[in-house]
Amino acid sequence: MRRCVSPALAGWVLGLLAPCWVALAVSAEQRGPAAQGKPVLRAGAATSNITPFLGEPIVGGWSAPAATHIHDELHARCLVLDNGIERIGIVVVDSLGVPREVLDEAKRQVQKQTGLAPDHLLMSATHTHSATSARSQNVLVPNSEFNDYQRFLVRRIADGLRRAVNNLQPARIAWGTAQEPRHVFNRRWRMKPGARALNPFGGQDQVKMNPGHLHPDILEPAGPVDPEIAFLVVQATDGRPIALLANYSLHYVGGTRGPEISADYFAMFADRIQQLLGADRLDPPFVGIMSNGTSGNINSINYGAPPEKFAPYEKMRLVAEHVAQAVFAQCPKLTYHDWVPLGIRQRELELAVRKPTPEQLARAREILAHPEWPDKFPHERTYAHRVVQQQESPATIRIILQAVRIGDLGITTIPFETFVETGLELKAKNPFKPSFTISLANGTYGYLPTPEQHALGGYETWLGTSRVEIEASTKITAALLEMLGELKKGGTSRASN
C-alpha cells in the first residue's frame, strides 16, 4: 500500500532538516579549501577587562587625582587574523600609554600560550585621559620590576589574545574609509607677533596649545587635520559580524564627572558600532575597536569659535555617535574578500634622546633646590624635574616600528603621540590604499612633532614633553615607507634591526 505524506508534514520535516543542510553546506564549504590544500582566512576577536582598582591615580593632566568611581570599564580589545600562511594579532588597550617592556612581556606570554610570534603582534593604547597609569616613572628607562597594575595588564592582554585565538573561525574581510570633519581641530595656534606665549624655560613660543576660545592674539591653526576614519570589518562566512577595527586622528574627548575611570569615546564608538551592525549578544561576542591615529596636535575643540557646553560624557557620546554613523554608512558599499594576503614587517630604530643645554640644566637644578620659589613661567617647576630626568636618561633609545599589510590595506605603527602631518605624509606615500597609522603602538615615549613644528615651539615641543631628537619623525617616516615598499614587493614577514 502506498503511503501519502501530507504537505504540512512534509513541510515540517523539511523545516526540521533545513538547518542541518545549511550547517552541512557551510561545513563542507569551510572544509573544502583546506582539504584541497588551499589556505582559508580565519578571524577571531575578544575583549579582556583591564579596569584597575579605585583609588589609583588618574593620569593625563597636570595632576593625578585618585579614582573615585568607574563610569565604564576599561578593556584590551583583540583581533587575530590568520590566512593559513601568516597569523597577526592586534590589540588596542584603554590606557594613556603602555610602555614597551610591559607589552614585550605580554607578547612573550602570548607566544608561550598560542605560538603567535612577538613580531607578529601589534599592541597599542587609545590614550584615554581617564584611566590609571600603566607607565613607568621615566618612559625612557624600562622598569626593572613591574608594579601590580602592570603585572595585571600583562596577564589580561595575553588572556584576551588567547581567547581571540580560541575564537578563530572562517571569515571574510573588507575595508573602507569615511569622513567626519566636525570633531577634529588642530589645537596648536599661531599667535600674533609679540603675543604672550611663554614656555617653562623663559622663552617665547610662536604657537600656543589650547589658547582659549576666540583669544584676541590667535591668528590661525598651526597645522592641518585629518578627518578620515579608516576601518576594516571582519565577518563570519554566514555574514555574522566578528569585529570592526577603526582609526581616527583625534587625541581623546574628555569631559568626565570628576576623577572617574572611563575609556572615553573609543569605547563608546565600539558600543555604538556594535548596535548599528545589529551585533549585540552574539556568540562569540562582536568586538568593536577604535585605535588612535596621528592625533598629537589634534583635539575636538574649536578655539576659533565660542565655547560649547556639554554635560559630563555628553560630548564623548556625540563624537562616538557621529564617527560610528559615518563608518556604518559606508558598510553597505564594501567589497568582502574570503581570502587576502597578510604581511608584517618589524624594525627597531635607534633615536637620540634630547638633552638640556648646560644653562637649562643649571637653571632646573637651581629651581629644584629652592622649593619655596614660585613659578616665574608656566609649569616651570614641573619642567625643571623633566629637564633633570632627560639629563639622567640614556643617550639613545630603541623603538619598534611596524608595517602591516591586510589585503590592499596598509597599517603603520609609531610608539609616540604622532603629529597629524606625519600621518598625512604616510597616507599620501603608502603603496597600500587605504592606509592608516596607529600611534602609541608597542611603547609610549611622548610627543613626536615634525622638525617644522619644533621650530614653532609650544607644549608638544618642550623638552620633557618631546623626549627624542628633533629629526625623529623624519627618520621614522623614511623607515616605515621602506618597510611598506618591502611588503608591496611581496617580501616575507620578518623582523630586522
Short mmCIF file of C-alpha atoms in Angstrom, two decimals:
data_model
loop_
_atom_site.label_atom_id
_atom_site.label_comp_id
_atom_site.label_asym_id
_atom_site.label_seq_id
_atom_site.Cartn_x
_atom_site.Cartn_y
_atom_site.Cartn_z
CA MET A 1 0.00 0.00 0.00
CA ARG A 2 1.35 3.41 -0.91
CA ARG A 3 1.56 5.86 1.96
CA CYS A 4 0.88 9.53 1.40
CA VAL A 5 2.62 12.28 3.32
CA SER A 6 0.60 15.41 3.88
CA PRO A 7 2.06 18.70 2.61
CA ALA A 8 2.04 20.01 6.17
CA LEU A 9 4.05 17.06 7.46
CA ALA A 10 6.47 17.28 4.55
CA GLY A 11 6.97 20.97 5.22
CA TRP A 12 7.58 20.26 8.88
CA VAL A 13 10.22 17.63 8.06
CA LEU A 14 11.91 19.90 5.53
CA GLY A 15 11.90 22.72 8.04
CA LEU A 16 13.46 20.45 10.62
CA LEU A 17 16.20 19.28 8.28
CA ALA A 18 16.93 22.60 6.58
CA PRO A 19 19.22 23.93 9.35
CA CYS A 20 21.16 20.67 9.22
CA TRP A 21 21.59 21.00 5.47
CA VAL A 22 22.74 24.58 5.84
CA ALA A 23 25.18 23.55 8.54
CA LEU A 24 26.47 20.70 6.37
CA ALA A 25 26.81 23.03 3.40
CA VAL A 26 28.68 25.61 5.44
CA SER A 27 30.83 22.89 6.96
CA ALA A 28 31.66 21.50 3.53
CA GLU A 29 32.41 24.98 2.24
CA GLN A 30 34.68 25.63 5.20
CA ARG A 31 36.44 22.28 4.86
CA GLY A 32 36.76 22.44 1.11
CA PRO A 33 39.68 24.84 0.55
CA ALA A 34 41.67 23.43 3.46
CA ALA A 35 41.02 19.87 2.31
CA GLN A 36 42.26 20.81 -1.15
CA GLY A 37 45.36 22.47 0.27
CA LYS A 38 44.06 26.00 -0.25
CA PRO A 39 44.52 28.48 2.61
CA VAL A 40 41.45 29.70 4.48
CA LEU A 41 41.04 33.14 6.03
CA ARG A 42 40.10 32.92 9.68
CA ALA A 43 39.46 35.61 12.27
CA GLY A 44 38.85 35.69 15.99
CA ALA A 45 38.18 38.54 18.40
CA ALA A 46 37.81 39.01 22.14
CA THR A 47 37.96 41.60 24.90
CA SER A 48 39.71 41.44 28.24
CA ASN A 49 38.72 43.63 31.20
CA ILE A 50 41.68 45.70 32.45
CA THR A 51 39.84 48.04 34.85
CA PRO A 52 42.06 48.97 37.83
CA PHE A 53 41.05 49.34 41.46
CA LEU A 54 39.50 52.57 42.69
CA GLY A 55 41.93 54.83 44.50
CA GLU A 56 44.59 54.56 41.81
CA PRO A 57 45.75 57.88 40.26
CA ILE A 58 44.09 59.02 37.03
CA VAL A 59 46.73 60.32 34.63
CA GLY A 60 46.66 62.64 31.65
CA GLY A 61 46.50 66.08 33.27
CA TRP A 62 48.86 68.23 35.31
CA SER A 63 47.70 66.45 38.47
CA ALA A 64 46.78 62.81 39.13
CA PRO A 65 43.72 62.57 41.40
CA ALA A 66 42.72 59.23 42.88
CA ALA A 67 39.89 57.50 41.01
CA THR A 68 36.63 57.65 42.96
CA HIS A 69 34.26 55.95 40.51
CA ILE A 70 34.20 53.73 37.42
CA HIS A 71 31.91 55.18 34.76
CA ASP A 72 32.71 52.45 32.24
CA GLU A 73 35.11 49.52 32.28
CA LEU A 74 38.48 49.54 30.52
CA HIS A 75 39.38 46.77 28.08
CA ALA A 76 42.07 45.32 25.88
CA ARG A 77 40.31 44.71 22.56
CA CYS A 78 41.88 41.95 20.50
CA LEU A 79 41.68 40.77 16.89
CA VAL A 80 43.57 37.87 15.32
CA LEU A 81 43.75 37.29 11.57
CA ASP A 82 45.05 34.06 10.02
CA ASN A 83 45.13 33.40 6.27
CA GLY A 84 46.68 29.95 6.51
CA ILE A 85 50.13 31.38 5.82
CA GLU A 86 50.50 34.26 8.26
CA ARG A 87 48.88 34.99 11.61
CA ILE A 88 48.75 38.55 13.02
CA GLY A 89 47.38 39.75 16.35
CA ILE A 90 46.19 43.31 17.01
CA VAL A 91 45.42 44.71 20.47
CA VAL A 92 44.14 48.16 21.44
CA VAL A 93 44.31 48.91 25.17
CA ASP A 94 42.21 51.51 27.02
CA SER A 95 45.17 53.34 28.54
CA LEU A 96 47.01 56.65 28.29
CA GLY A 97 50.01 54.64 27.10
CA VAL A 98 51.66 51.31 27.84
CA PRO A 99 55.48 51.06 27.99
CA ARG A 100 57.36 48.75 25.71
CA GLU A 101 58.60 46.47 28.48
CA VAL A 102 55.03 45.72 29.60
CA LEU A 103 53.88 44.98 26.05
CA ASP A 104 57.00 42.91 25.37
CA GLU A 105 56.21 40.72 28.37
CA ALA A 106 52.61 40.34 27.21
CA LYS A 107 53.93 39.29 23.79
CA ARG A 108 56.21 36.70 25.38
CA GLN A 109 53.27 35.22 27.27
CA VAL A 110 51.13 35.18 24.12
CA GLN A 111 53.86 33.34 22.24
CA LYS A 112 54.19 30.80 25.04
CA GLN A 113 50.43 30.21 25.16
CA THR A 114 49.49 30.39 21.47
CA GLY A 115 52.65 30.23 19.38
CA LEU A 116 51.98 33.70 17.96
CA ALA A 117 55.36 35.33 17.36
CA PRO A 118 56.05 38.65 19.15
CA ASP A 119 56.99 40.34 15.87
CA HIS A 120 53.50 39.47 14.56
CA LEU A 121 51.77 41.25 17.43
CA LEU A 122 50.69 44.89 17.20
CA MET A 123 49.76 46.35 20.59
CA SER A 124 48.71 49.96 21.15
CA ALA A 125 46.96 52.29 23.61
CA THR A 126 43.96 54.54 22.95
CA HIS A 127 45.33 57.46 25.01
CA THR A 128 42.23 57.89 27.14
CA HIS A 129 42.91 60.57 29.77
CA SER A 130 40.57 58.99 32.32
CA ALA A 131 42.46 55.81 33.19
CA THR A 132 45.09 54.98 35.75
CA SER A 133 48.71 54.79 34.71
CA ALA A 134 50.39 51.78 33.16
CA ARG A 135 53.60 53.71 32.58
CA SER A 136 56.89 53.74 34.44
CA GLN A 137 58.31 56.75 36.27
CA ASN A 138 60.54 57.59 33.31
CA VAL A 139 59.28 56.34 29.94
CA LEU A 140 62.85 56.38 28.60
CA VAL A 141 64.05 53.90 31.24
CA PRO A 142 62.40 50.45 31.31
CA ASN A 143 61.07 49.26 34.65
CA SER A 144 63.23 46.52 36.13
CA GLU A 145 60.23 45.31 38.12
CA PHE A 146 56.54 45.74 37.28
CA ASN A 147 54.02 47.19 39.68
CA ASP A 148 50.76 45.39 40.50
CA TYR A 149 48.75 47.01 37.70
CA GLN A 150 51.42 46.36 35.08
CA ARG A 151 51.53 42.67 36.05
CA PHE A 152 47.74 42.54 35.87
CA LEU A 153 47.77 44.25 32.48
CA VAL A 154 50.28 41.78 31.06
CA ARG A 155 48.11 38.83 32.05
CA ARG A 156 44.88 40.37 30.79
CA ILE A 157 46.33 41.34 27.40
CA ALA A 158 47.68 37.82 26.99
CA ASP A 159 44.33 36.37 28.06
CA GLY A 160 42.49 38.49 25.51
CA LEU A 161 44.69 37.36 22.64
CA ARG A 162 44.48 33.77 23.77
CA ARG A 163 40.68 34.00 23.71
CA ALA A 164 40.77 35.63 20.26
CA VAL A 165 42.83 32.68 19.00
CA ASN A 166 40.30 30.32 20.59
CA ASN A 167 37.57 32.14 18.62
CA LEU A 168 39.25 31.77 15.22
CA GLN A 169 36.70 30.82 12.55
CA PRO A 170 36.43 31.03 8.75
CA ALA A 171 35.84 34.64 7.84
CA ARG A 172 35.71 37.29 5.15
CA ILE A 173 37.12 40.78 5.36
CA ALA A 174 36.57 44.25 3.92
CA TRP A 175 37.98 47.72 4.43
CA GLY A 176 36.96 51.27 3.69
CA THR A 177 37.06 54.90 4.73
CA ALA A 178 34.61 57.51 5.95
CA GLN A 179 34.83 61.22 6.70
CA GLU A 180 33.96 63.02 9.95
CA PRO A 181 35.38 66.56 9.96
CA ARG A 182 33.18 68.01 12.72
CA HIS A 183 35.32 66.82 15.63
CA VAL A 184 38.95 67.31 14.59
CA PHE A 185 40.73 70.64 15.15
CA ASN A 186 44.40 71.49 15.26
CA ARG A 187 44.95 72.54 18.87
CA ARG A 188 48.17 74.47 18.16
CA TRP A 189 47.50 78.09 17.17
CA ARG A 190 49.86 80.67 15.71
CA MET A 191 49.94 83.77 17.86
CA LYS A 192 50.30 87.38 16.78
CA PRO A 193 53.87 88.72 16.86
CA GLY A 194 54.69 89.86 20.37
CA ALA A 195 51.76 87.98 21.93
CA ARG A 196 52.44 86.35 25.29
CA ALA A 197 53.24 82.67 24.66
CA LEU A 198 55.84 81.88 27.31
CA ASN A 199 57.32 78.44 27.79
CA PRO A 200 58.62 76.92 31.08
CA PHE A 201 62.19 77.84 30.19
CA GLY A 202 61.54 81.57 29.97
CA GLY A 203 61.45 81.66 26.19
CA GLN A 204 58.76 82.86 23.81
CA ASP A 205 56.92 80.43 21.52
CA GLN A 206 55.28 81.24 18.20
CA VAL A 207 52.36 78.89 18.82
CA LYS A 208 50.23 78.02 21.81
CA MET A 209 48.34 74.84 22.58
CA ASN A 210 44.69 75.34 23.55
CA PRO A 211 44.92 79.17 23.67
CA GLY A 212 41.31 79.71 24.73
CA HIS A 213 38.21 80.41 22.69
CA LEU A 214 38.41 83.47 20.43
CA HIS A 215 41.64 84.59 22.09
CA PRO A 216 42.42 88.09 20.78
CA ASP A 217 46.00 87.13 19.92
CA ILE A 218 45.38 83.97 17.86
CA LEU A 219 45.92 84.07 14.11
CA GLU A 220 45.25 80.61 12.69
CA PRO A 221 45.78 76.90 13.41
CA ALA A 222 49.44 75.96 13.06
CA GLY A 223 48.75 72.81 11.05
CA PRO A 224 46.21 70.62 9.25
CA VAL A 225 43.74 67.97 10.41
CA ASP A 226 42.83 64.52 9.10
CA PRO A 227 39.05 63.92 9.11
CA GLU A 228 39.31 60.42 7.64
CA ILE A 229 38.17 57.32 9.50
CA ALA A 230 39.84 54.24 8.04
CA PHE A 231 38.46 50.87 9.09
CA LEU A 232 38.36 47.16 8.43
CA VAL A 233 35.46 44.86 9.21
CA VAL A 234 35.51 41.09 9.62
CA GLN A 235 32.53 38.78 9.24
CA ALA A 236 31.95 35.07 9.60
CA THR A 237 31.20 33.33 6.31
CA ASP A 238 27.47 33.49 7.13
CA GLY A 239 27.66 37.30 7.42
CA ARG A 240 27.70 37.46 11.22
CA PRO A 241 29.92 40.36 12.40
CA ILE A 242 33.11 39.34 14.20
CA ALA A 243 34.98 42.64 14.65
CA LEU A 244 35.45 46.14 13.30
CA LEU A 245 38.74 48.00 13.76
CA ALA A 246 38.67 51.75 13.07
CA ASN A 247 41.24 54.53 13.22
CA TYR A 248 40.60 58.25 13.74
CA SER A 249 43.10 61.02 14.38
CA LEU A 250 41.52 62.53 17.49
CA HIS A 251 43.56 62.80 20.70
CA TYR A 252 40.67 61.99 23.04
CA VAL A 253 37.46 63.84 24.02
CA GLY A 254 37.32 64.05 27.82
CA GLY A 255 34.61 65.63 29.92
CA THR A 256 34.16 63.19 32.79
CA ARG A 257 32.40 63.85 36.07
CA GLY A 258 35.45 64.36 38.26
CA PRO A 259 38.11 61.68 38.86
CA GLU A 260 36.20 58.83 37.21
CA ILE A 261 37.57 55.98 35.16
CA SER A 262 36.36 55.92 31.56
CA ALA A 263 37.60 54.58 28.23
CA ASP A 264 36.39 57.83 26.58
CA TYR A 265 34.81 57.93 23.13
CA PHE A 266 36.92 54.99 21.95
CA ALA A 267 34.76 52.51 23.88
CA MET A 268 31.55 54.40 23.17
CA PHE A 269 32.30 54.07 19.47
CA ALA A 270 32.82 50.33 19.93
CA ASP A 271 29.45 50.01 21.68
CA ARG A 272 27.62 52.13 19.12
CA ILE A 273 29.00 50.41 16.02
CA GLN A 274 28.00 47.10 17.60
CA GLN A 275 24.43 48.37 17.93
CA LEU A 276 24.33 49.74 14.38
CA LEU A 277 25.59 46.46 12.93
CA GLY A 278 22.97 44.51 14.88
CA ALA A 279 25.76 42.62 16.58
CA ASP A 280 24.51 42.58 20.18
CA ARG A 281 24.55 39.35 22.17
CA LEU A 282 26.42 37.27 19.61
CA ASP A 283 28.41 34.15 20.43
CA PRO A 284 31.33 34.70 20.19
CA PRO A 285 30.72 38.36 21.04
CA PHE A 286 31.35 41.03 18.43
CA VAL A 287 34.32 43.30 19.20
CA GLY A 288 34.38 46.94 18.15
CA ILE A 289 37.77 48.66 18.28
CA MET A 290 38.82 52.29 17.84
CA SER A 291 42.56 52.96 17.58
CA ASN A 292 44.24 56.34 17.92
CA GLY A 293 45.61 57.77 14.69
CA THR A 294 48.10 60.60 14.35
CA SER A 295 46.49 63.00 16.80
CA GLY A 296 49.40 64.50 18.73
CA ASN A 297 48.29 68.02 17.77
CA ILE A 298 44.57 67.36 17.25
CA ASN A 299 41.63 67.61 19.64
CA SER A 300 37.86 68.10 19.42
CA ILE A 301 37.76 71.77 20.48
CA ASN A 302 37.40 74.66 18.03
CA TYR A 303 39.15 77.62 19.62
CA GLY A 304 38.18 79.79 16.67
CA ALA A 305 34.54 79.71 17.82
CA PRO A 306 32.64 80.38 21.06
CA PRO A 307 32.76 77.58 23.64
CA GLU A 308 30.08 74.89 23.72
CA LYS A 309 28.66 73.47 26.92
CA PHE A 310 28.24 69.75 27.43
CA ALA A 311 27.09 67.65 30.36
CA PRO A 312 29.59 65.05 31.63
CA TYR A 313 30.19 62.36 28.99
CA GLU A 314 27.82 64.07 26.55
CA LYS A 315 30.48 65.09 24.06
CA MET A 316 32.13 61.67 24.18
CA ARG A 317 28.80 60.16 23.16
CA LEU A 318 28.28 62.76 20.46
CA VAL A 319 31.67 62.12 18.87
CA ALA A 320 31.21 58.35 19.13
CA GLU A 321 27.76 58.62 17.54
CA HIS A 322 28.93 60.72 14.60
CA VAL A 323 32.00 58.59 13.94
CA ALA A 324 30.05 55.32 14.20
CA GLN A 325 27.31 56.60 11.90
CA ALA A 326 29.91 57.70 9.34
CA VAL A 327 31.50 54.24 9.36
CA PHE A 328 28.16 52.43 9.28
CA ALA A 329 27.03 54.45 6.26
CA GLN A 330 29.96 53.04 4.28
CA CYS A 331 29.43 49.41 5.27
CA PRO A 332 26.88 48.56 2.51
CA LYS A 333 29.40 49.75 -0.09
CA LEU A 334 32.20 47.41 0.99
CA THR A 335 33.60 44.52 -1.03
CA TYR A 336 34.30 41.43 1.06
CA HIS A 337 37.16 39.02 0.41
CA ASP A 338 37.18 35.41 1.59
CA TRP A 339 40.99 35.37 1.50
CA VAL A 340 43.62 38.13 1.49
CA PRO A 341 47.40 38.24 1.74
CA LEU A 342 48.71 39.18 5.18
CA GLY A 343 52.15 40.53 5.94
CA ILE A 344 54.00 42.35 8.69
CA ARG A 345 57.45 43.86 8.91
CA GLN A 346 59.01 44.94 12.20
CA ARG A 347 62.13 47.01 12.67
CA GLU A 348 63.95 48.55 15.61
CA LEU A 349 65.14 52.11 15.14
CA GLU A 350 67.63 53.88 17.39
CA LEU A 351 66.88 57.50 18.25
CA ALA A 352 68.91 60.01 20.21
CA VAL A 353 67.41 61.30 23.45
CA ARG A 354 67.15 65.09 23.71
CA LYS A 355 69.44 66.62 26.31
CA PRO A 356 69.22 70.02 28.01
CA THR A 357 71.74 72.76 27.43
CA PRO A 358 74.13 73.47 30.33
CA GLU A 359 72.12 76.63 31.04
CA GLN A 360 68.80 74.74 31.12
CA LEU A 361 70.23 72.10 33.43
CA ALA A 362 71.75 74.63 35.83
CA ARG A 363 68.50 76.60 35.94
CA ALA A 364 66.46 73.43 36.59
CA ARG A 365 68.68 72.36 39.47
CA GLU A 366 68.54 75.82 40.98
CA ILE A 367 64.73 75.80 40.87
CA LEU A 368 64.54 72.37 42.46
CA ALA A 369 66.95 73.45 45.19
CA HIS A 370 64.51 76.20 46.21
CA PRO A 371 61.05 74.68 46.70
CA GLU A 372 59.86 77.98 48.18
CA TRP A 373 60.29 79.82 44.88
CA PRO A 374 57.05 80.44 42.98
CA ASP A 375 56.93 79.64 39.27
CA LYS A 376 58.01 82.57 37.12
CA PHE A 377 56.87 80.81 33.96
CA PRO A 378 54.10 78.28 33.18
CA HIS A 379 54.79 74.88 34.78
CA GLU A 380 58.36 75.91 35.49
CA ARG A 381 58.92 73.50 38.40
CA THR A 382 57.33 70.57 36.58
CA TYR A 383 59.70 71.06 33.68
CA ALA A 384 62.67 71.52 35.98
CA HIS A 385 62.05 67.94 37.10
CA ARG A 386 61.69 66.84 33.47
CA VAL A 387 64.90 68.57 32.40
CA VAL A 388 66.87 66.74 35.08
CA GLN A 389 65.17 63.49 34.11
CA GLN A 390 66.15 63.99 30.46
CA GLN A 391 69.75 64.58 31.51
CA GLU A 392 69.77 61.38 33.56
CA SER A 393 68.16 59.29 30.80
CA PRO A 394 70.13 57.11 28.36
CA ALA A 395 71.74 58.77 25.35
CA THR A 396 69.61 56.71 22.95
CA ILE A 397 66.52 54.52 22.90
CA ARG A 398 65.44 51.77 20.52
CA ILE A 399 61.85 51.82 19.36
CA ILE A 400 59.69 49.31 17.49
CA LEU A 401 58.17 50.24 14.13
CA GLN A 402 55.76 48.03 12.20
CA ALA A 403 54.26 47.97 8.73
CA VAL A 404 51.27 45.69 8.18
CA ARG A 405 49.51 44.53 5.04
CA ILE A 406 45.94 43.22 5.13
CA GLY A 407 44.96 42.75 1.51
CA ASP A 408 45.15 46.19 -0.07
CA LEU A 409 45.00 47.90 3.34
CA GLY A 410 48.21 49.22 4.88
CA ILE A 411 48.83 49.94 8.57
CA THR A 412 51.88 51.57 10.12
CA THR A 413 52.69 51.90 13.81
CA ILE A 414 54.60 54.54 15.78
CA PRO A 415 55.19 54.49 19.58
CA PHE A 416 54.63 58.22 20.07
CA GLU A 417 51.87 60.81 20.17
CA THR A 418 52.39 61.46 16.50
CA PHE A 419 51.61 64.74 14.76
CA VAL A 420 48.98 64.67 12.04
CA GLU A 421 51.46 65.92 9.42
CA THR A 422 53.36 62.64 9.73
CA GLY A 423 50.18 60.61 9.35
CA LEU A 424 49.10 62.54 6.27
CA GLU A 425 52.52 62.08 4.67
CA LEU A 426 52.42 58.34 5.31
CA LYS A 427 48.92 58.11 3.82
CA ALA A 428 49.99 60.03 0.73
CA LYS A 429 53.09 57.88 0.13
CA ASN A 430 51.80 54.50 1.34
CA PRO A 431 51.70 51.99 -1.56
CA PHE A 432 48.63 50.40 0.03
CA LYS A 433 45.27 52.15 -0.19
CA PRO A 434 43.59 52.88 2.10
CA SER A 435 46.05 53.16 4.94
CA PHE A 436 46.36 54.49 8.46
CA THR A 437 48.83 54.85 11.31
CA ILE A 438 48.25 53.62 14.85
CA SER A 439 50.04 55.80 17.39
CA LEU A 440 51.27 54.78 20.84
CA ALA A 441 51.91 51.30 19.48
CA ASN A 442 54.45 48.92 21.02
CA GLY A 443 55.54 51.57 23.51
CA THR A 444 54.98 55.14 24.66
CA TYR A 445 57.69 57.81 24.50
CA GLY A 446 55.88 61.15 24.44
CA TYR A 447 55.19 63.55 21.57
CA LEU A 448 56.58 63.37 18.04
CA PRO A 449 56.42 66.81 16.40
CA THR A 450 57.83 67.31 12.93
CA PRO A 451 61.02 69.39 12.65
CA GLU A 452 58.94 72.24 11.21
CA GLN A 453 56.63 72.21 14.23
CA HIS A 454 59.59 72.00 16.60
CA ALA A 455 60.75 75.35 15.22
CA LEU A 456 57.47 76.97 16.29
CA GLY A 457 57.64 75.85 19.92
CA GLY A 458 54.58 75.09 22.01
CA TYR A 459 53.77 72.49 24.66
CA GLU A 460 54.24 69.45 22.44
CA THR A 461 57.81 70.51 21.57
CA TRP A 462 59.03 71.36 25.07
CA LEU A 463 61.97 69.35 26.37
CA GLY A 464 60.44 66.67 28.58
CA THR A 465 57.20 66.59 26.59
CA SER A 466 59.12 65.72 23.44
CA ARG A 467 61.92 63.43 24.51
CA VAL A 468 63.77 62.37 21.37
CA GLU A 469 65.78 64.06 18.65
CA ILE A 470 64.13 66.77 16.55
CA GLU A 471 64.59 64.77 13.31
CA ALA A 472 62.91 61.66 14.76
CA SER A 473 59.68 61.95 12.75
CA THR A 474 61.66 62.20 9.51
CA LYS A 475 63.69 59.08 10.31
CA ILE A 476 60.57 57.16 11.37
CA THR A 477 58.67 58.08 8.21
CA ALA A 478 61.57 57.03 5.99
CA ALA A 479 61.90 53.67 7.75
CA LEU A 480 58.17 52.93 7.57
CA LEU A 481 57.97 53.76 3.87
CA GLU A 482 60.90 51.44 3.22
CA MET A 483 59.17 48.65 5.13
CA LEU A 484 55.92 49.23 3.24
CA GLY A 485 57.83 49.02 -0.02
CA GLU A 486 59.20 45.64 1.01
CA LEU A 487 55.69 44.40 1.80
CA LYS A 488 54.39 45.69 -1.51
CA LYS A 489 57.08 43.73 -3.35
CA GLY A 490 55.86 40.61 -1.60
CA GLY A 491 58.67 40.33 0.93
CA THR A 492 58.29 37.78 3.68
CA SER A 493 57.21 38.85 7.13
CA ARG A 494 60.27 39.23 9.30
CA ALA A 495 61.85 41.41 11.92
CA SER A 496 65.00 43.43 11.43
CA ASN A 497 67.17 45.87 13.32
#
